[in-house]
Short mmCIF file of C-alpha atoms and ligand atoms in Angstrom, two decimals:
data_model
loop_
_atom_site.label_atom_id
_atom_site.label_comp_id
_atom_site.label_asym_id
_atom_site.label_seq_id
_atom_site.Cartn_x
_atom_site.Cartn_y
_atom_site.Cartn_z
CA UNK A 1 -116.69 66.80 -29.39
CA UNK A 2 -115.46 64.20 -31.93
CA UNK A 3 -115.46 63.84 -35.64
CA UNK A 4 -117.85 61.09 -36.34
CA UNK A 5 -116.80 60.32 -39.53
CA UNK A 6 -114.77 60.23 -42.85
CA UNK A 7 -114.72 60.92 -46.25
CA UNK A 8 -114.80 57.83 -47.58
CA UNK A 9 -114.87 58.57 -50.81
CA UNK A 10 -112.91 61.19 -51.44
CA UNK A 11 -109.83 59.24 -49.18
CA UNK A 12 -110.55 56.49 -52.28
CA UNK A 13 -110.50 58.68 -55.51
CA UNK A 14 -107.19 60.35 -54.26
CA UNK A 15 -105.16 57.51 -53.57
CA UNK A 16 -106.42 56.50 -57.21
CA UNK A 17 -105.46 59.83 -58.46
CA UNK A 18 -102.23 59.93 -56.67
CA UNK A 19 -101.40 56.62 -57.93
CA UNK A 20 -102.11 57.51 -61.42
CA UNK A 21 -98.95 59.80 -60.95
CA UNK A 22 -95.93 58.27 -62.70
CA UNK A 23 -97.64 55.40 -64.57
CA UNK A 24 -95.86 53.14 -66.24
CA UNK A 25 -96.25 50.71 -68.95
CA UNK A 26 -96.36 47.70 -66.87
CA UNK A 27 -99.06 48.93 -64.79
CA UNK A 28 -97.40 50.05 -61.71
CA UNK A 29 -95.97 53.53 -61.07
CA UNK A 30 -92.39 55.45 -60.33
CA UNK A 31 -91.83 58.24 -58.34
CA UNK A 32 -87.80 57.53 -56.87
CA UNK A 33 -87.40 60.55 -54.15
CA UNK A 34 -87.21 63.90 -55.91
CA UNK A 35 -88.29 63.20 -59.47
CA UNK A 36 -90.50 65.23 -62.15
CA UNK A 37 -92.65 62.30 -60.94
CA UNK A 38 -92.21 62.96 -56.99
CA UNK A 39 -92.66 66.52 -57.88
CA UNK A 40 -95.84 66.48 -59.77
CA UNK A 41 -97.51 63.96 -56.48
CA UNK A 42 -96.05 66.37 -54.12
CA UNK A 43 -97.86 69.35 -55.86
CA UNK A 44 -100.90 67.60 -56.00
CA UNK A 45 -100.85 66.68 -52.14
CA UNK A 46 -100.08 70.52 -51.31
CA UNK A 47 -102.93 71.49 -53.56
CA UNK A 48 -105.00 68.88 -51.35
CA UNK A 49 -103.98 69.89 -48.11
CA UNK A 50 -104.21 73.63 -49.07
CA UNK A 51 -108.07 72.81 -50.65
CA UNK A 52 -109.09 71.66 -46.76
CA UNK A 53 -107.80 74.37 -44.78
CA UNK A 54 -104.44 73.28 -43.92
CA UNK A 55 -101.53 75.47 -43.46
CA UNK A 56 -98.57 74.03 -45.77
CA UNK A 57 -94.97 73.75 -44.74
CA UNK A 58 -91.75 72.49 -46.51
CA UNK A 59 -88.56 71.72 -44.13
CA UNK A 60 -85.04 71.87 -45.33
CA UNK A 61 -85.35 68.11 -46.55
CA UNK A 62 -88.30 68.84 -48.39
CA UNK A 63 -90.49 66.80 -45.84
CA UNK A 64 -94.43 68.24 -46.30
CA UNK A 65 -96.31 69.11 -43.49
CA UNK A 66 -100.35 70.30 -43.60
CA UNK A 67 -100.94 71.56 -40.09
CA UNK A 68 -104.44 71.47 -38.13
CA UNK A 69 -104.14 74.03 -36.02
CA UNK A 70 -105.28 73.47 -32.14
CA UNK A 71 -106.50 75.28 -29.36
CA UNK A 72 -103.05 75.47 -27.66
CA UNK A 73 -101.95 77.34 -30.75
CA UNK A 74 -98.23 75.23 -29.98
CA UNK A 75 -96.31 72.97 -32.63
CA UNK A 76 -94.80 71.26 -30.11
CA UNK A 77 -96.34 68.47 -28.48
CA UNK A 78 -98.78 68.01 -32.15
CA UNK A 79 -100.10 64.79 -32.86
CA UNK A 80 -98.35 63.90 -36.45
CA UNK A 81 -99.62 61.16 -38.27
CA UNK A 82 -98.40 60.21 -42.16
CA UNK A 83 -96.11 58.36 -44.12
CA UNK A 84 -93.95 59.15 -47.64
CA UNK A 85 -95.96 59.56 -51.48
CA UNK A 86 -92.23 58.48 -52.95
CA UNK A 87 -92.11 54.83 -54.47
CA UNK A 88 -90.13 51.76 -55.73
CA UNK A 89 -89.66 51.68 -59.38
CA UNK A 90 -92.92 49.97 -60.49
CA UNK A 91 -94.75 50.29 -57.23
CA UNK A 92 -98.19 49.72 -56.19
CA UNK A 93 -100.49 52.72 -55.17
CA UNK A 94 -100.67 52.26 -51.59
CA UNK A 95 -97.24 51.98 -50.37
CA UNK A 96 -96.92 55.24 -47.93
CA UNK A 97 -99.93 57.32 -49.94
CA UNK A 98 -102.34 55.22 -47.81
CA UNK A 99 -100.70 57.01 -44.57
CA UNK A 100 -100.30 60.51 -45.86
CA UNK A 101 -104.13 60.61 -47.49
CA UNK A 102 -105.70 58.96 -44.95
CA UNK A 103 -103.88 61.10 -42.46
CA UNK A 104 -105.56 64.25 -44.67
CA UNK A 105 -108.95 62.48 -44.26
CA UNK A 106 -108.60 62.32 -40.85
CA UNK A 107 -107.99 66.45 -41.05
CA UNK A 108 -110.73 66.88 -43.37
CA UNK A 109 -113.26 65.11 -40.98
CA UNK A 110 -112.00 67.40 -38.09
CA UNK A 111 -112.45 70.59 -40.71
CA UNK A 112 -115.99 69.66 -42.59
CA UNK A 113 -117.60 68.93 -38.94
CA UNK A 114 -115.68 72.32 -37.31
CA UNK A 115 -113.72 70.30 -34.27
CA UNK A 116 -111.00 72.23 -33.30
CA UNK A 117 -108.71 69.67 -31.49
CA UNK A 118 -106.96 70.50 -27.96
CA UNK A 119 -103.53 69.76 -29.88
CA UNK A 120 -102.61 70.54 -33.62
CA UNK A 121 -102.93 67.56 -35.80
CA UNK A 122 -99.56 67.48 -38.32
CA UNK A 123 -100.18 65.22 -41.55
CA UNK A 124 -96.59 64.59 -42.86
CA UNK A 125 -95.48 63.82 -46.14
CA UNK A 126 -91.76 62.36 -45.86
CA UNK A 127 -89.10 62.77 -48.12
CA UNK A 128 -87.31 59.85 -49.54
CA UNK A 129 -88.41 57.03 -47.59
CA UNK A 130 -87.92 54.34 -50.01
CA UNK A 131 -84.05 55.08 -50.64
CA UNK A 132 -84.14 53.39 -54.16
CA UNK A 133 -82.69 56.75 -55.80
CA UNK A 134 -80.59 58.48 -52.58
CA UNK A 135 -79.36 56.34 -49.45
CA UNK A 136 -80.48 56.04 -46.56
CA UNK A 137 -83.76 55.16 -46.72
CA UNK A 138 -86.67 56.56 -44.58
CA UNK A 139 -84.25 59.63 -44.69
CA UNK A 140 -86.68 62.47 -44.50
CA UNK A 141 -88.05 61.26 -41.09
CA UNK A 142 -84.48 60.26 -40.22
CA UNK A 143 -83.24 63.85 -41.05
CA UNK A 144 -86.49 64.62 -39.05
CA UNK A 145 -85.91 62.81 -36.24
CA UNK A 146 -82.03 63.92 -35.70
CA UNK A 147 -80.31 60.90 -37.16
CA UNK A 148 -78.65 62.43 -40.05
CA UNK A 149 -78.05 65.95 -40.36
CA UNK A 150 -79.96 68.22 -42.89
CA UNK A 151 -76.29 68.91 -44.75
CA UNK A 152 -75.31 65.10 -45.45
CA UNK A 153 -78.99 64.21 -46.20
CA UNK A 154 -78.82 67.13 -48.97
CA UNK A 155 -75.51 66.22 -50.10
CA UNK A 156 -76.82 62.64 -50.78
CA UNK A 157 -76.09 61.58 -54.64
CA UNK A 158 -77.91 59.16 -57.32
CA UNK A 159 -76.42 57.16 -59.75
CA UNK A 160 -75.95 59.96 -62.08
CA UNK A 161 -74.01 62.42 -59.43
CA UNK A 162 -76.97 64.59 -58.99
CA UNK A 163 -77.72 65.49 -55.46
CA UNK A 164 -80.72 65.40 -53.21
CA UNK A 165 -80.15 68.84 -52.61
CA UNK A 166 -80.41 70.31 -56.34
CA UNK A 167 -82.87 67.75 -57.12
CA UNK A 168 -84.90 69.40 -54.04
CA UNK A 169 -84.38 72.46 -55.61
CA UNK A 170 -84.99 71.71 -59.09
CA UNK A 171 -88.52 70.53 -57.97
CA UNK A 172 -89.22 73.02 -55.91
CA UNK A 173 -89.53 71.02 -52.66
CA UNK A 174 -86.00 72.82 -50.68
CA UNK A 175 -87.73 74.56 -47.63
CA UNK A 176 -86.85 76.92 -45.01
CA UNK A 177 -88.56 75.31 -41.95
CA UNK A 178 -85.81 73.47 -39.84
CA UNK A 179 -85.27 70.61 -38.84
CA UNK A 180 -87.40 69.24 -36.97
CA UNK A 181 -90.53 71.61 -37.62
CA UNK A 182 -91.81 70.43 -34.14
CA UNK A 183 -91.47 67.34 -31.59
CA UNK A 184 -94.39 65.94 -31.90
CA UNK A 185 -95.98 64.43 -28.83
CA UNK A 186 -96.78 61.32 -31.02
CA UNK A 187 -96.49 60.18 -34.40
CA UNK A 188 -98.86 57.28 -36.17
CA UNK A 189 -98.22 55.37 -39.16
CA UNK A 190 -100.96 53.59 -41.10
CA UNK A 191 -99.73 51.70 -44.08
CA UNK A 192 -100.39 48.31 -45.91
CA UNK A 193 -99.10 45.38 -44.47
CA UNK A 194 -97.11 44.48 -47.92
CA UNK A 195 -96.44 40.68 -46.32
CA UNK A 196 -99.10 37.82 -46.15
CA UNK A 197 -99.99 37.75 -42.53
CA UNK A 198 -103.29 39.57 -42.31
CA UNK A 199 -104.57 38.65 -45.58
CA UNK A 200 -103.66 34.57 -44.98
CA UNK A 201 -105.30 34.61 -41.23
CA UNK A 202 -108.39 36.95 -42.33
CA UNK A 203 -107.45 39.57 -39.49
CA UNK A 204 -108.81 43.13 -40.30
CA UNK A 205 -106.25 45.34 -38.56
CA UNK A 206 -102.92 44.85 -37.66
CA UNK A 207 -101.38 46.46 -34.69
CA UNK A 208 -97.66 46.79 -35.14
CA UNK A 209 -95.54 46.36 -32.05
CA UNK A 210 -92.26 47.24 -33.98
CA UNK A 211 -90.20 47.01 -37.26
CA UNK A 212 -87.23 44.56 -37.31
CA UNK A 213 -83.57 45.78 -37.97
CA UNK A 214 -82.61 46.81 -41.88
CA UNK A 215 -79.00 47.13 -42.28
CA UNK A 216 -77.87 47.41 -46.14
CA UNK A 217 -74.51 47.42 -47.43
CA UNK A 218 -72.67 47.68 -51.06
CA UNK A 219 -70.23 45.42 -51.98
CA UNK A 220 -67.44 46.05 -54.50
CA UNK A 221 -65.72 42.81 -55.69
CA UNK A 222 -62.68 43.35 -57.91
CA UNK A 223 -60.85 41.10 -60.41
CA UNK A 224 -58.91 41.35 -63.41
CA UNK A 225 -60.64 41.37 -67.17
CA UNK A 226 -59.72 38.73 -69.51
CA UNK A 227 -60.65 36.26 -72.81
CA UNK A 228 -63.77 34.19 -71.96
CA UNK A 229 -62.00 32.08 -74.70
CA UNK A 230 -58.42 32.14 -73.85
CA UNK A 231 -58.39 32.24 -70.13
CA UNK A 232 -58.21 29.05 -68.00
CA UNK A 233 -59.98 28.82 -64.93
CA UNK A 234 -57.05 28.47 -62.50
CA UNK A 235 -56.25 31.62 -63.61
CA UNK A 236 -58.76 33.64 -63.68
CA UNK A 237 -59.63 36.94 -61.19
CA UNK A 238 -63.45 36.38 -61.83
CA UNK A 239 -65.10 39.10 -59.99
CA UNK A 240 -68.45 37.77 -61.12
CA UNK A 241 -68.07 34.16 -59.87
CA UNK A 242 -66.71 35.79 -56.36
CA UNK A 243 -69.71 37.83 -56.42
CA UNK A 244 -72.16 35.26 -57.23
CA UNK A 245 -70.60 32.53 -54.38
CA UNK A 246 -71.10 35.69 -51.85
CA UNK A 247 -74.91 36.02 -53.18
CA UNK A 248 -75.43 31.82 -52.46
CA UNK A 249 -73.53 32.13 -49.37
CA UNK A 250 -76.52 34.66 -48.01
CA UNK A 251 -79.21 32.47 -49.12
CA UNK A 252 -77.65 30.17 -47.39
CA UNK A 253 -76.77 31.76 -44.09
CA UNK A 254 -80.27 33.07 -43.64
CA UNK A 255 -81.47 29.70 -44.49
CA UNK A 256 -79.73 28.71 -41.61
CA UNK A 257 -81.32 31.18 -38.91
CA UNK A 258 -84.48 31.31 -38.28
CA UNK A 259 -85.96 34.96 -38.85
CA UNK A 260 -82.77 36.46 -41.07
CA UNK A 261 -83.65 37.46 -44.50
CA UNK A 262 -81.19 38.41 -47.02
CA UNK A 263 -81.50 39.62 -50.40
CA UNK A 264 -79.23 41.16 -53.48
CA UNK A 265 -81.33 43.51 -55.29
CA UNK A 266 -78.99 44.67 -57.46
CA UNK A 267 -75.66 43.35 -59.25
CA UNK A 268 -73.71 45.23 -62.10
CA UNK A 269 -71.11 43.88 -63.69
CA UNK A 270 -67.79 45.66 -65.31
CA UNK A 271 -66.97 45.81 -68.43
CA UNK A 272 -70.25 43.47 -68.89
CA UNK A 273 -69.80 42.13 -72.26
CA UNK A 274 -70.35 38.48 -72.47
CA UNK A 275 -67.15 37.29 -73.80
CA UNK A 276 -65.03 38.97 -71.06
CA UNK A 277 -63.95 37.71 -67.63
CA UNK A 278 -65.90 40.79 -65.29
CA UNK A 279 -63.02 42.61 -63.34
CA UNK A 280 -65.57 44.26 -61.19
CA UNK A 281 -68.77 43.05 -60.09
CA UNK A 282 -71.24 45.87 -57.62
CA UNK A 283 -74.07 44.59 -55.80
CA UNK A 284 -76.17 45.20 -52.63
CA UNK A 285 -77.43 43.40 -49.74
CA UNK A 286 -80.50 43.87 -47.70
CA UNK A 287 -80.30 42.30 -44.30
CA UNK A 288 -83.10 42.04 -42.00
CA UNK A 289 -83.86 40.42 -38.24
CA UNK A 290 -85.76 41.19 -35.60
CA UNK A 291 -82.67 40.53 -33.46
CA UNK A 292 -79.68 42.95 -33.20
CA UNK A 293 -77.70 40.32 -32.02
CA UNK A 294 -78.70 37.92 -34.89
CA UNK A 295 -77.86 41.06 -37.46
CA UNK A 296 -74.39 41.24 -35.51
CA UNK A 297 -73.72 37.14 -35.92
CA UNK A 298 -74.81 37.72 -39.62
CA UNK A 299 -72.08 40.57 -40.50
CA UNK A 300 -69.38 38.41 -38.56
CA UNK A 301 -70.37 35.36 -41.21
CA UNK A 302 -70.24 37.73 -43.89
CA UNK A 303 -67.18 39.41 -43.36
CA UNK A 304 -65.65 35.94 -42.68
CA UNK A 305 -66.90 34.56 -45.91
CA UNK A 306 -66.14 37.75 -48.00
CA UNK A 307 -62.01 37.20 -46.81
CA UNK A 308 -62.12 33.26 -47.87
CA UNK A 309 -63.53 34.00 -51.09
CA UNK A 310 -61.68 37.16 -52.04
CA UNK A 311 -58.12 35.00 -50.87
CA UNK A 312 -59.91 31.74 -53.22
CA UNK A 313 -60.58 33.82 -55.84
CA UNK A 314 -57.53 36.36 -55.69
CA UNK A 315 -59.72 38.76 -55.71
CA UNK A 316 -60.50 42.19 -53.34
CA UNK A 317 -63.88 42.14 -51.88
CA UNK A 318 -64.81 45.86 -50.07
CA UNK A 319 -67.96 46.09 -48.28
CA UNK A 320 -69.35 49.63 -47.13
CA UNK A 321 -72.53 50.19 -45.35
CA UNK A 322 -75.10 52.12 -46.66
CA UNK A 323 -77.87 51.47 -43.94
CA UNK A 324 -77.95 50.52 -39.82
CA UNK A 325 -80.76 50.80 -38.46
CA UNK A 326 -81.28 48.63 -35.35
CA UNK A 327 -84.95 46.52 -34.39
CA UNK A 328 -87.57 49.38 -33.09
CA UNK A 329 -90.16 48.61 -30.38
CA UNK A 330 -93.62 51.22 -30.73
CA UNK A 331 -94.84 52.88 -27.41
CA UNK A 332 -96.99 50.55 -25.63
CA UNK A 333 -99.66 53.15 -24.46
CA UNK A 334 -100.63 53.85 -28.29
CA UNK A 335 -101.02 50.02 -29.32
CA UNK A 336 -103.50 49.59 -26.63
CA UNK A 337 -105.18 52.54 -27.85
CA UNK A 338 -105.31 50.92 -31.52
CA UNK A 339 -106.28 48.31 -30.21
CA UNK A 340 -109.35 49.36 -28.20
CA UNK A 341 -110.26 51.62 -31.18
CA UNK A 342 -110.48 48.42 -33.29
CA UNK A 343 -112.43 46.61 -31.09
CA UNK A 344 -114.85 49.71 -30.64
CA UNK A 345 -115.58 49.27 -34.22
CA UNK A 346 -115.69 45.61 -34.31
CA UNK A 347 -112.91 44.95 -36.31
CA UNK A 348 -110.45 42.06 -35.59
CA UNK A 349 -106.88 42.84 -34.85
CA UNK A 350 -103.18 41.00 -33.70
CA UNK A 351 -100.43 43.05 -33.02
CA UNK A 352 -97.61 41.65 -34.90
CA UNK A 353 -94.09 42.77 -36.21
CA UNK A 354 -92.98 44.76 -39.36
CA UNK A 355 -91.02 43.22 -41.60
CA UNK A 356 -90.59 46.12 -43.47
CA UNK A 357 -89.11 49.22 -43.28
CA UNK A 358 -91.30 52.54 -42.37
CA UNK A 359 -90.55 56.41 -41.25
CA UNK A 360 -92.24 55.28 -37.77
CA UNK A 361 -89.29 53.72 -37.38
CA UNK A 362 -87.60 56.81 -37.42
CA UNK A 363 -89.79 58.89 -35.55
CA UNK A 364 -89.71 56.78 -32.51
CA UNK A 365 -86.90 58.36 -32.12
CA UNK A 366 -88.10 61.10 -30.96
CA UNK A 367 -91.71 60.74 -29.82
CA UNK A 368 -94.05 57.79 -29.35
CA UNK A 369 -95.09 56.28 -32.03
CA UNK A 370 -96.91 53.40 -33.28
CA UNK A 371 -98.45 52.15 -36.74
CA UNK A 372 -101.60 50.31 -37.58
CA UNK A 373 -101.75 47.74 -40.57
CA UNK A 374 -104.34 46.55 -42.89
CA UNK A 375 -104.30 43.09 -44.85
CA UNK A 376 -101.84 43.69 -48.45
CA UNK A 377 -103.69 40.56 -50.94
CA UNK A 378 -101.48 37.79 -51.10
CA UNK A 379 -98.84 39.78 -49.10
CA UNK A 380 -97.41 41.30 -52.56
CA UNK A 381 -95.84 44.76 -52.30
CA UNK A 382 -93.13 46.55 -54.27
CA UNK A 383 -95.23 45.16 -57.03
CA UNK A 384 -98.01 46.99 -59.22
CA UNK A 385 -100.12 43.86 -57.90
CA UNK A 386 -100.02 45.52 -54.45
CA UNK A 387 -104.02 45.17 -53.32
CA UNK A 388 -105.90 46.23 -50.62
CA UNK A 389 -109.87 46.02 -50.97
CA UNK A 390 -111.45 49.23 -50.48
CA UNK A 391 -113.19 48.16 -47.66
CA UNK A 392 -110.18 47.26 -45.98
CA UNK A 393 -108.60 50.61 -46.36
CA UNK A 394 -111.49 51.90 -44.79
CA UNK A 395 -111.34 50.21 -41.95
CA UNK A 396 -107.61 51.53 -41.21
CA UNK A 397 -108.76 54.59 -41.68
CA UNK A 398 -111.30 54.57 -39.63
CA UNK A 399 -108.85 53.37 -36.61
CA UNK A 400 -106.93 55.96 -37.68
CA UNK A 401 -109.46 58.86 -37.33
CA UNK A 402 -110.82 56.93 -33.71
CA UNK A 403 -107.19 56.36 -32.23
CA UNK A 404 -106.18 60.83 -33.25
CA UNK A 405 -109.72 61.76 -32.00
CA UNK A 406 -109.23 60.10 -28.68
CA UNK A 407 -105.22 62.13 -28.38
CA UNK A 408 -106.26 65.16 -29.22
CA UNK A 409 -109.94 65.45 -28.54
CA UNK A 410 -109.73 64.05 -24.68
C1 GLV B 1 -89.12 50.00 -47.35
O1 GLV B 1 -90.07 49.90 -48.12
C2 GLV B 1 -88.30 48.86 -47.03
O2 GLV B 1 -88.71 48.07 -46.17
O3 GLV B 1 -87.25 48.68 -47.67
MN1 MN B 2 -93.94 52.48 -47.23
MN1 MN B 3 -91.93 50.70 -49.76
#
C-alpha cells in the first residue's frame, strides 16, 4: 500500500506561516543561519514534525531530522528527503522551506492514511545552507556528509566574532546525535528553480541532473590612505580603484566563456570616508561553471590579473578561498524515477542543470541523490519577489510524495 495523497492545504498555509518568520520591511524575510529568526522557524518546524508523529532529532551541527519510522526499524539505509528553512537577507518564502515542508507532507500523508513504509522516511532540516552569516555554505549537509568536520563547522565565525557553535547553543539548536545521524540510502531535494528556465519554456517539473561548481573566495586589496584633495594620481596606493579594475576584469572574463558566471556581492571599503584615498578595500567573488576545468582556467586568469594590478597599482592583493566545491552529477536511477513519476501524473518535465547551489549537492556525497524543480516566476530568487503559483508547488510535491512512495513502499 501507497499514500494516495497530500495535504494540500496544510503544505500551503505552512510555507506561508514559515515565511512570515523574520519579516521585514521590504517584504521579504531574514533568517541568516542561527539567528533569533532561524531559531523561532526551527521551533516552529519541530513543533510541526512533533504534531504528526515524528520522532525529532538535533545533530551536533544543529541539522533537524523528523524520522518516519519503518518496518526494518534501521536508520541506515532511510530514504531522507529535505532541504534548509535558513535564508538570504531579504529572501523569498520558498527558498529551501519548499523541500523541508513538503518533505513533512509527504510524512504526514504516510501517517493520516497509516502506511508504514519498508524503510524509515528522514525529513531533514539543514543547518546553514545559505552561508550568508558563517562560511561554507550548504555546511550542515556538508558537515553531514563528511566534508568538514563537526569541530571546524562549530568553530565557524560571523562578522561580529560570534561562533556557529555558541550561536547553536544560544538558540538551542547544539545536539547530541553525531555526525552523520544515518547514511541514508538516498536523499531527494525538491526546491524552486530560482532561474528562468521552467517558467520561460512553460515546463511543469524540472528534473535536475546536477548542480554546477561554486567556488567563492575573499579578496583583501591593500593600499595606503591619503588626501582625496592633495594626492596626485601617480601616487596614489588606491586600494579601491585596484579593487574595482579586479571586479570589471570578472565581468569581463566570464563574458568571455561561455557558461562562467562571476559576481562580487560584497565590497567594504577602509577607512570609507569620501574624502580619503581607501587603504583597504574587502570584497567577495562567487564563481560558478559547470566545468571544473573551466573553474580551474578562471582562477589561473584571476590570479594572473590580481599580480598585474597589485604591481600597477603598488598595491598587495591576497585572495583566500572560502568555498570549493566541484560540478555534482545526481544518480541516474532516481532521475528516471522522477521522471516516470511526472509523467504518471501528466505533468511535463526536462531534466536540466542547477545553477544554484543546494545541500543535494552535498549529500551526493554520500548516498544517491537527486532533486526535482518547479518553475520560480520570472526566474527571480534571493528576492522577496521569489513566486511560485500554488499550483505549481503542488505539483512538485506531488512528484515528491510518488517518487518516496515508490523507494520505500516497493
Ligand atoms: C545558494 O543559494 C547558492 O546557490 O548560493
Ligand atoms: Mn535553497
Ligand atoms: Mn538560497
Amino acid at each position: 500500500m501507497r499514500p494516495a495523497s497530500l495535504d494540500e492545504g496544510k503544505l500551503l498555509a505552512q510555507l506561508r506561516e514559515m515565511g512570515a518568520v523574520g519579516r521585514t520591511p521590504e517584504g521579504g524575510r531574514t533568517r541568516h543561519a542561527a539567528s533569533d529568526e532561524d531559531g523561532e522557524a526551527r521551533d516552529l518546524l519541530v513543533r510541526w514534525m512533533r504534531e504528526v508523529g515524528l520522532d525529532v532529532r538535533v545533530d551536533r551541527i544543529g541539522n533537524i531530522f523528523g524520522i518516519l519510522a519503518g518496518e526494518n526499524g534501521r536508520l541506515d539505509g532511510a530514504c531522507m528527503v529535505g532541504s534548509h528553512i535558513d535564508t538570504v537577507t531579504n529572501a523569498g518564502a520558498l527558498d529551501g522551506c519548499y523541500g523541508v515542508l513538503s518533505g513533512l507532507a509527504v510524512a504526514r500523508a504516510f501517517l493520516t492514511e497509516g502506511v508504514r513504509p519498508k524503510r524509515p522516511l528522514i525529513v531533514a532540516a539543514f543547518t546553514n545552507e545559505e552561508g550568508v552569516r558563517f562560511q561554507p555554505d550548504m555546511m550542515g549537509s556538508l558537515a553531514f556528509a563528511g566534508g568538514i568536520s563537526a569541530e571546524e563547522a562549530l568553530a565557524a565565525t560571523d562578522d561580529e566574532g560570534r561562533s556557529l557553535g555558541s550561536e547553536l547553543e544560544r538558540i538551542g539548536y547544539a545536539g547530541e546525535e553525531p555526525l552523520p545521524i544515518a547514511t541514508p540510502g538516498e536523499y531527494l531535494e525538491l526546491h524552486v528553480e530560482q532561474g528562468p528556465i521552467l517558467d520561460g519554456e512553460g515546463v511543469q517539473i524540472g528534473v535536475v541532473e546536477g548542480v554546477q561548481g561554486i567556488w567563492w573566495w575573499r579578496i583583501t586589496v591593500r593600499g595606503t590612505a591619503n588626501h582625496a584633495g592633495t594626492t596626485p594620481l601617480a601616487l596614489r596606493h588606491d586600494a579601491g580603484h585596484a579593487a574595482a579594475r579586479i571586479v570589471t576584469f570578472l565581468r569581463e572574463m566570464a563574458k568571455a566563456t561561455p557558461a562562467t558566471l562571476a559576481t562580487v556581492g560584497t565590497m567594504a571599503f577602509r577607512p570609507g570616508s569620501i574624502n580619503v584615498v581607501p587603504s583597504e578595500a574587502v570584497f567577495t567573488v562567487d564563481l560558478r561553471d559547470p566545468e571544473r576545468a573551466c573553474l580551474l582556467a578562471a582562477e589561473e586568469k584571476i590570479a594572473v590579473f590580481t599580480a598585474r594590478v597589485a604591481e600597477e597599482e603598488e598595491v598587495s592583493v591576497v585572495m583566500d578561498q572560502l568555498v570549493r566545491f566541484d560540478p555534482v552529477s545526481f544518480d541516474g536511477g532516481l532521475l528516471d524515477l522522477i521522471e516516470q513519476a511526472a509523467a504518471e501524473k501528466g505533468f511535463s518535465s526536462r531534466r536540466m542543470a542547477s545553477g544554484a547551489g543546494h545541500d543535494a549537492q552535498m549529500m551526493a556525497r554520500l548516498c544517491r541523490s537527486a532533486m526535482i524543480f518547479v518553475p520560480s516566476r520570472g526566474g527571480v530568487s534571493h528576492s522577496p519577489a521569489e513566486h511560485t503559483e500554488d499550483d505549481q508547488l503542488i505539483r512538485g510535491a506531488e512528484v515528491l510524495l510518488r517518487v518516496v512512495s515508490r523507494l520505500i513502499c516497493p
